[in-house]
mmCIF file of C-alpha atoms in Angstrom:
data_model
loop_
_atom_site.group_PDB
_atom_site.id
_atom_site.type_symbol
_atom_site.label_atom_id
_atom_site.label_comp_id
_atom_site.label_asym_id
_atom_site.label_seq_id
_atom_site.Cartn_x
_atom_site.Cartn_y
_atom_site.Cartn_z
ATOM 1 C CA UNK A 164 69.663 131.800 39.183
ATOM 2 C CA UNK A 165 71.637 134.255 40.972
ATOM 3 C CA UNK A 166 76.097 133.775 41.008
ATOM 4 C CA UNK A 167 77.293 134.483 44.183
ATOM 5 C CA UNK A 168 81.162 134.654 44.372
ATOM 6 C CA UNK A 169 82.764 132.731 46.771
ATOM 7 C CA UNK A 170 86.438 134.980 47.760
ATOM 8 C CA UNK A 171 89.655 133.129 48.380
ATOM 9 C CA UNK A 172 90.708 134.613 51.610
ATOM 10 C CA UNK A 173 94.347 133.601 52.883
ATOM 11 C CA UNK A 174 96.413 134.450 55.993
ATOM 12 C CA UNK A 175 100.243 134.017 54.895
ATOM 13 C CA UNK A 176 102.738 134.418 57.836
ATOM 14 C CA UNK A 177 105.194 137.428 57.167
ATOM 15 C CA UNK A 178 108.688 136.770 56.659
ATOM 16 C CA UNK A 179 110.701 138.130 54.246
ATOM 17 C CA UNK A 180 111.715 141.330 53.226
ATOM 18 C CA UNK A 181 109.547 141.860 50.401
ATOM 19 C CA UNK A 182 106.137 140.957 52.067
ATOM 20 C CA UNK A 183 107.168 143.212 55.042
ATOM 21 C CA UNK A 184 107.578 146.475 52.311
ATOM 22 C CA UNK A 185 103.895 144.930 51.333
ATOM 23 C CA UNK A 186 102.801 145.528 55.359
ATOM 24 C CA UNK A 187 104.162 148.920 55.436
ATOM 25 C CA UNK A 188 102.455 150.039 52.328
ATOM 26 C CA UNK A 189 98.980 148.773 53.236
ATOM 27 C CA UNK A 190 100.029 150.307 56.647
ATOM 28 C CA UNK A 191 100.711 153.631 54.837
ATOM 29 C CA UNK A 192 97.635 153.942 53.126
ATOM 30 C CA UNK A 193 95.337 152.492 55.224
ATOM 31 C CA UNK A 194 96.609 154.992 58.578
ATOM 32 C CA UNK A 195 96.235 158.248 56.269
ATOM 33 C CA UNK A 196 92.741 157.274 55.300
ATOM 34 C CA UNK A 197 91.721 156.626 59.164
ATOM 35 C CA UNK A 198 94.262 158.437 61.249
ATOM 36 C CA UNK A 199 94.808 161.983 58.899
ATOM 37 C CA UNK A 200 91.327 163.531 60.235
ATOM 38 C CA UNK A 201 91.903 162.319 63.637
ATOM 39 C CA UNK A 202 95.204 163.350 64.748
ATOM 40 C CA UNK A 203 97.932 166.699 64.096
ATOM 41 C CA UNK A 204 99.475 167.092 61.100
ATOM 42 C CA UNK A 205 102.860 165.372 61.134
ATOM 43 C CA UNK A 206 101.533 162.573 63.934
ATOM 44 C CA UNK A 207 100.330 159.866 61.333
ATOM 45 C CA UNK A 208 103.849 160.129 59.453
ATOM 46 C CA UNK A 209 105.893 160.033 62.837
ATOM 47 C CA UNK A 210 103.976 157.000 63.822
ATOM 48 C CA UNK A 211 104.214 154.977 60.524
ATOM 49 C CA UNK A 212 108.454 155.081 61.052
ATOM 50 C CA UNK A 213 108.113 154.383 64.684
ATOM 51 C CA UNK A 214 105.740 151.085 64.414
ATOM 52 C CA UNK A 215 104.881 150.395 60.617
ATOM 53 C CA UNK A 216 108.746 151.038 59.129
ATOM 54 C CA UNK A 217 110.084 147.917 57.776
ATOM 55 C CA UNK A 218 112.917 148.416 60.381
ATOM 56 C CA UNK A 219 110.279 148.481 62.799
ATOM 57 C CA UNK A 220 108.171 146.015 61.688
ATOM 58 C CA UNK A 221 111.915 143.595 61.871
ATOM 59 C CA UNK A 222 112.361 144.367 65.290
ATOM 60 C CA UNK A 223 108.864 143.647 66.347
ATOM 61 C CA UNK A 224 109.572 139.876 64.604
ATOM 62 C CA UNK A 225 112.784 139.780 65.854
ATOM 63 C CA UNK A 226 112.618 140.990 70.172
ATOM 64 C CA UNK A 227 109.182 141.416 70.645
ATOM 65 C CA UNK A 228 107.685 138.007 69.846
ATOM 66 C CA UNK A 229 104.986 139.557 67.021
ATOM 67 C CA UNK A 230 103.906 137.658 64.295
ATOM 68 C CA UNK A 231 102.306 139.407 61.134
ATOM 69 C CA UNK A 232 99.715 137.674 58.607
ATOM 70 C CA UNK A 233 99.208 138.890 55.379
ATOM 71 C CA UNK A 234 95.465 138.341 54.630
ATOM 72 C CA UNK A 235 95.573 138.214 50.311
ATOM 73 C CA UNK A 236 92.149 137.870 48.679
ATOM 74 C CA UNK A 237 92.143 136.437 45.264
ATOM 75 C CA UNK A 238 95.389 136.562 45.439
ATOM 76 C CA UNK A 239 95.805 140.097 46.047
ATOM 77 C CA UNK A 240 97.452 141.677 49.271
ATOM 78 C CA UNK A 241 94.593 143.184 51.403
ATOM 79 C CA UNK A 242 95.491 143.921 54.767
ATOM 80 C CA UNK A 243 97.145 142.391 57.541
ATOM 81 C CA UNK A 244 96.744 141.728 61.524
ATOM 82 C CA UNK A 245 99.668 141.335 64.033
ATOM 83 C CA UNK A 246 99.822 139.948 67.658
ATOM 84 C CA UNK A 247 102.220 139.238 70.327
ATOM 85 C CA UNK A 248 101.836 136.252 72.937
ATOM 86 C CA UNK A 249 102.616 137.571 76.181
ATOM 87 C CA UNK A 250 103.596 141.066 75.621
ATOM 88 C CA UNK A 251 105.469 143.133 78.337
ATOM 89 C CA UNK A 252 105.082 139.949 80.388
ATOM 90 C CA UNK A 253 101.277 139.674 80.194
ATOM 91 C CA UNK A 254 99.747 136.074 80.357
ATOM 92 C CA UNK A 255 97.661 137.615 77.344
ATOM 93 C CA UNK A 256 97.617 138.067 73.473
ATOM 94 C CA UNK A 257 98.404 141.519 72.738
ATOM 95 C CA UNK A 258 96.732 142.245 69.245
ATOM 96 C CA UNK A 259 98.693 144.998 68.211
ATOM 97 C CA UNK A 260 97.522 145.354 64.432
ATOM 98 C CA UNK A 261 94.377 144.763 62.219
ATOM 99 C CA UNK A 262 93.872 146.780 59.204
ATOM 100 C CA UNK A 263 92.229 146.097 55.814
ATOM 101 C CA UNK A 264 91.916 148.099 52.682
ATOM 102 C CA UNK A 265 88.595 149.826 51.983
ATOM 103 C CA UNK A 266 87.825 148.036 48.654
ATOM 104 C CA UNK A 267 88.156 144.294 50.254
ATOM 105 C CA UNK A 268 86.115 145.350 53.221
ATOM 106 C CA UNK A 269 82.656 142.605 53.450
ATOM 107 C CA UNK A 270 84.416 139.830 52.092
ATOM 108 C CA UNK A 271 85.243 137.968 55.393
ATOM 109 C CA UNK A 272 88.599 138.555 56.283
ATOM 110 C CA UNK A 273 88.119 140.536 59.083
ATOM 111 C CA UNK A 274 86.259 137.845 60.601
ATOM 112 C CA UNK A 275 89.546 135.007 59.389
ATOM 113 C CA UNK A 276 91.808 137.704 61.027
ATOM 114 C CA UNK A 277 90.268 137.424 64.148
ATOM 115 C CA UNK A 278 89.600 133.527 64.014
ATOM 116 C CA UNK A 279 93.222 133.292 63.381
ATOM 117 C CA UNK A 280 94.303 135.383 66.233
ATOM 118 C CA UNK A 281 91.588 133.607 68.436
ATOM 119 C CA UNK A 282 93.492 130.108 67.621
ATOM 120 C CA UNK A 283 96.769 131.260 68.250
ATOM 121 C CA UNK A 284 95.724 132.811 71.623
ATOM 122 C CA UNK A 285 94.496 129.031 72.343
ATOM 123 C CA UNK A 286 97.406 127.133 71.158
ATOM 124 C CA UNK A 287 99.443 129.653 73.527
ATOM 125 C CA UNK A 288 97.387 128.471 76.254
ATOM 126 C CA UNK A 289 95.931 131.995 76.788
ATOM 127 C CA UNK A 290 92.466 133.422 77.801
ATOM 128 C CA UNK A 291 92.473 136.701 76.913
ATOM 129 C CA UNK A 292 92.868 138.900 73.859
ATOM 130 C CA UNK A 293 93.946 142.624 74.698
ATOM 131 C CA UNK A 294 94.699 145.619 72.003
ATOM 132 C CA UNK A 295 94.640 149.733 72.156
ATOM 133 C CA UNK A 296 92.604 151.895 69.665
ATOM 134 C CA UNK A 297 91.903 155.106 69.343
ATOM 135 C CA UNK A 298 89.335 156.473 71.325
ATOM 136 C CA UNK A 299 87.820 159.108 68.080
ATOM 137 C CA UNK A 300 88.269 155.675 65.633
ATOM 138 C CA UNK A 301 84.395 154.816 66.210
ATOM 139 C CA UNK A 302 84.449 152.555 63.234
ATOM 140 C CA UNK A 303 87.348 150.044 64.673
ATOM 141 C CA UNK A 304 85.612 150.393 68.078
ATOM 142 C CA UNK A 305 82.554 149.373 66.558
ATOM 143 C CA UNK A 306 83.974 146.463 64.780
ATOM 144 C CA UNK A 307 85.946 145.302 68.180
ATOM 145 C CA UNK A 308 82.514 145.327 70.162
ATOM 146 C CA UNK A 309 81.021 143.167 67.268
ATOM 147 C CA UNK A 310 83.712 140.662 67.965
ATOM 148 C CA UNK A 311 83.459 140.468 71.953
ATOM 149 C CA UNK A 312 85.762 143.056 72.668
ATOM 150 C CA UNK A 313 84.874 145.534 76.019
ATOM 151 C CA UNK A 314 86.263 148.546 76.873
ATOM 152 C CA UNK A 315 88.562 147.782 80.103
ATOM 153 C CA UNK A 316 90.131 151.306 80.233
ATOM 154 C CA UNK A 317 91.340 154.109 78.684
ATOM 155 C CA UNK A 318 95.479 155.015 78.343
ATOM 156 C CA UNK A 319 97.066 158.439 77.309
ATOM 157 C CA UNK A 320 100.677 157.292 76.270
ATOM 158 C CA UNK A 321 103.375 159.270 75.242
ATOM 159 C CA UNK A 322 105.207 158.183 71.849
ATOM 160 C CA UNK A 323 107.829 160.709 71.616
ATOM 161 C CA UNK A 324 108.220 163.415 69.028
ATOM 162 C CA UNK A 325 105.378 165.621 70.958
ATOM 163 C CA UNK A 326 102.532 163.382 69.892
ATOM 164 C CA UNK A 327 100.278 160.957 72.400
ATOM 165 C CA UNK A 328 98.033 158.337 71.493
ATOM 166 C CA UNK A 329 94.291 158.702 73.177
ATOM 167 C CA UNK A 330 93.284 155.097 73.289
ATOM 168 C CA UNK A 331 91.071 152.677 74.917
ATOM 169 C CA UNK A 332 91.906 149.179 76.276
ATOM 170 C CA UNK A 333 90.217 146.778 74.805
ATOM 171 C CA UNK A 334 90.226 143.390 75.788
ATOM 172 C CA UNK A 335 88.499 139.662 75.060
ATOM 173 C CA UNK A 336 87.842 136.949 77.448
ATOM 174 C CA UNK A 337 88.086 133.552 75.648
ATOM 175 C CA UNK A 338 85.928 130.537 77.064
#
């Protein structure tokens, strides 16, 4: 008979201190492993204190309406996804972050991530799902098209410090 192990995947709203300082370090780890061979030297570290800083991460929570989920398998932290309903005014989800660490990859919380951010578009009487990624990260783009996502456009944007992010605009129409 063959044991097949069943994972305990949970998605824990963010809110204090100490799971934030959890975010960031996944965040650290998990942008030098994908971002390091795609962008200048100097861009992922500017980029981590400008969106994936604790301070950052507060101020997000605090003005900008995001919400962050821990997702913890077997009781250990292993990634995370953020959104924000209505974003610069858009009658949309913007889904701002989804990152998991390499070694809890295939276990299904991808999938819960996006379920979760699905449902919460829903409750906030929303039809869309919208998010940015960059245009050399073939893997995340591959991953967004396997959950319904479609290229809408593509966006240069200048984040200060001498660095741009190359993305495309993704987005998901709900039914």
């Amino acid at each position: 008979m063959k044991m097949v192990a069943i994972m305990n995947i949970q998605l824990l709203l963010i809110k204090t201190d100490e799971q934030i300082a959890a975010l960031c370090k996944i965040a650290e780890r998990v942008w030098h492993l994908t971002y390091d061979p795609l962008l200048p030297a100097g861009q992922v570290e500017y980029m981590l204190d400008k969106f994936q800083s604790p301070h950052a991460v507060k101020e997000q929570m605090e003005t900008l309406n995001y919400r962050y989920y821990m997702a913890v398998i077997d009781g250990k932290n292993a990634g995370f996804i953020g959104f924000s309903p209505r974003y610069e005014g858009r009658e949309e989800m913007f889904l701002s972050k989804v990152y998991l660490l390499p070694e809890f990859r295939g276990q299904g919380a991808v999938r819960e991530m996006f379920a979760l951010v699905e449902r919460e578009t829903r409750r906030e009487n929303l039809s869309k799902i919208r998010l940015t990624v960059n245009k050399e990260n073939t893997h995340a783009v591959a991953v967004y098209e396997h959950y319904g996502f479609c290229t809408a456009e593509k966006a240069v944007t200048d984040i200060g410090g001498g660095y741009v992010m190359d993305d495309f605009i993704m987005v998901k129409e709900l039914e």
